[in-house]
Each structure stands twice: as C-alpha cells, then as structure tokens.
Tab-separated table of C-alpha atoms in Angstrom:
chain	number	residue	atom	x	y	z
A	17	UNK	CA	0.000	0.000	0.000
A	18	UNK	CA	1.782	3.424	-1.193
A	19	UNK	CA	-0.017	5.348	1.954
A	20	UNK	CA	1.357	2.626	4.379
A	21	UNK	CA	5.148	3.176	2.833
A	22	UNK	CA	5.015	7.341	2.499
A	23	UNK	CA	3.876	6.958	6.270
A	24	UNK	CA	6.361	4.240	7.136
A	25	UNK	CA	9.472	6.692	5.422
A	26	UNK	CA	8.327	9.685	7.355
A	27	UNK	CA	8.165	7.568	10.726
A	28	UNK	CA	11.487	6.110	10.185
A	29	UNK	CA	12.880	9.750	9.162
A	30	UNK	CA	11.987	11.406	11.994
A	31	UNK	CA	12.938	7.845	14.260
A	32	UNK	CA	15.913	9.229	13.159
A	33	UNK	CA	16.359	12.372	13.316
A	34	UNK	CA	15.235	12.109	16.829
A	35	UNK	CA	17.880	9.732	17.805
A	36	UNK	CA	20.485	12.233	16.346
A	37	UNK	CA	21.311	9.981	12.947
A	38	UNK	CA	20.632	12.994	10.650
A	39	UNK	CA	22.325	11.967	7.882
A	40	UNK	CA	20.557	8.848	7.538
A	41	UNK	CA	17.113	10.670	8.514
A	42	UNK	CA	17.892	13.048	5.429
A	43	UNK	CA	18.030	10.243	2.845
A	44	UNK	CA	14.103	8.978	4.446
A	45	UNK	CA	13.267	12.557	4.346
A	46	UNK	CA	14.389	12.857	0.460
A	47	UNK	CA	12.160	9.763	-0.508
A	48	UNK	CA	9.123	11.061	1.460
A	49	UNK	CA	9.101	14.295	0.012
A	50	UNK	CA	9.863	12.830	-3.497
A	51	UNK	CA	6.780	10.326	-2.769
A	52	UNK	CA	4.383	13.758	-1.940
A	53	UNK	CA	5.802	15.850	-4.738
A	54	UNK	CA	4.458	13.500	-6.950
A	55	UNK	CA	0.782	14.064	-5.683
A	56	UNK	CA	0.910	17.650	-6.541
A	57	UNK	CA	-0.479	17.482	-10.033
A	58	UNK	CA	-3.779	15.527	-8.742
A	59	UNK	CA	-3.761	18.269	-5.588
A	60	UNK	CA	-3.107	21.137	-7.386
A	61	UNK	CA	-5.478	23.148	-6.090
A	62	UNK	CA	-4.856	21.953	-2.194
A	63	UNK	CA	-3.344	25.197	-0.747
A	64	UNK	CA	-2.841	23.056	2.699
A	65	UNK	CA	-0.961	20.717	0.673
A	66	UNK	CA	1.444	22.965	-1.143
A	67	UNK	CA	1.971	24.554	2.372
A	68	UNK	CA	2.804	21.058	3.586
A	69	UNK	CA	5.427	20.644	1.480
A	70	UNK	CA	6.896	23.776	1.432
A	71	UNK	CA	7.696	23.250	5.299
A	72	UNK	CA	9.047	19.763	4.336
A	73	UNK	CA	11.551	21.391	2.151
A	74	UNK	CA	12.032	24.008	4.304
A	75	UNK	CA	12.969	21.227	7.354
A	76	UNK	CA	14.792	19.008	4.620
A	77	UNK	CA	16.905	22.065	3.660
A	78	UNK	CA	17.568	22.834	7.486
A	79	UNK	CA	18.607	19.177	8.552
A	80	UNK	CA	21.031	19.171	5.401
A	81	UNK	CA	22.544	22.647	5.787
A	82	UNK	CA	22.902	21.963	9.885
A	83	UNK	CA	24.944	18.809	8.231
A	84	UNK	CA	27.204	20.906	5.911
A	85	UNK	CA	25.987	18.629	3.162
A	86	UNK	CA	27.938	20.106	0.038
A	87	UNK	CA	26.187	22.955	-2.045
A	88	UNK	CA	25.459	21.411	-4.994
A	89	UNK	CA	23.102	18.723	-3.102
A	90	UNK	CA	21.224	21.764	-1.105
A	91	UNK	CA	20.748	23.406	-4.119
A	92	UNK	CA	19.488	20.786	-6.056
A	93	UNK	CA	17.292	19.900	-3.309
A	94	UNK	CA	16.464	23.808	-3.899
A	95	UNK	CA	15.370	22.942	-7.135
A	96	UNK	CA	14.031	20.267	-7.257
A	97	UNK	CA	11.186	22.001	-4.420
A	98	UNK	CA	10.724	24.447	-7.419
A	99	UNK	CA	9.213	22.062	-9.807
C-alpha cells in the first residue's frame, strides 16, 4: 500500500532524526518528500498541501545545511522544491 510506505518513510525519518542519525534521517526525508511531490499534479489546487510541502523542504533544507551537506546537493534539493 503506497499510503502505508510514504507513512512508514516519514516515521522512520523522523525515528531518526530524533535519535540524532541525521544523515541517515535526510536520505528517508528525500524519498518522502519525493513520494508527496508526486501528488501535486492531482492536488493542485490543495493550498494546505502545497503549504505542507513547502515546510518539508524548508525542514529538509535545514537538517542538510545543519549537516554541511555540500552545495550542490542543497541546491538541487532547492530545485528540485521548485518544480
């Protein structure tokens, strides 16, 4: 069930991030958001929704900035939030 996983990848990034393993919490982070950036088109017009994941890149962005993670990963992190 796709619900169960997105849920089950969110759990396990903030498991995680909770337990101090950022790093490893980023790359569950990265597939969640991936997972609800794909729902966008069928929830276009969802304002909570876009607001949702606008503070999930915003919190992905923090975690990987707070980890130095090199530029070119932030920014295309960045970008890909922009799509």
């Amino acid at each position: 069930d796709g619900n169960r996983n997105e849920q089950t990848l969110k759990h396990l990034a903030l498991a995680l991030e909770q337990s101090e393993q950022i790093d490893e919490s980023i790359s569950y982070w990265k597939q969640y958001l991936q997972r609800q950036r794909q729902q966008l088109k069928s929830r276009s017009a969802d304002t909570a929704f876009k607001k949702y994941l606008v503070q999930l890149t915003e919190h992905l962005l923090d975690l990987m900035m707070a980890t130095d993670r090199p530029n070119h990963e932030v920014f295309q992190e960045l970008d890909n939030g922009l799509k």
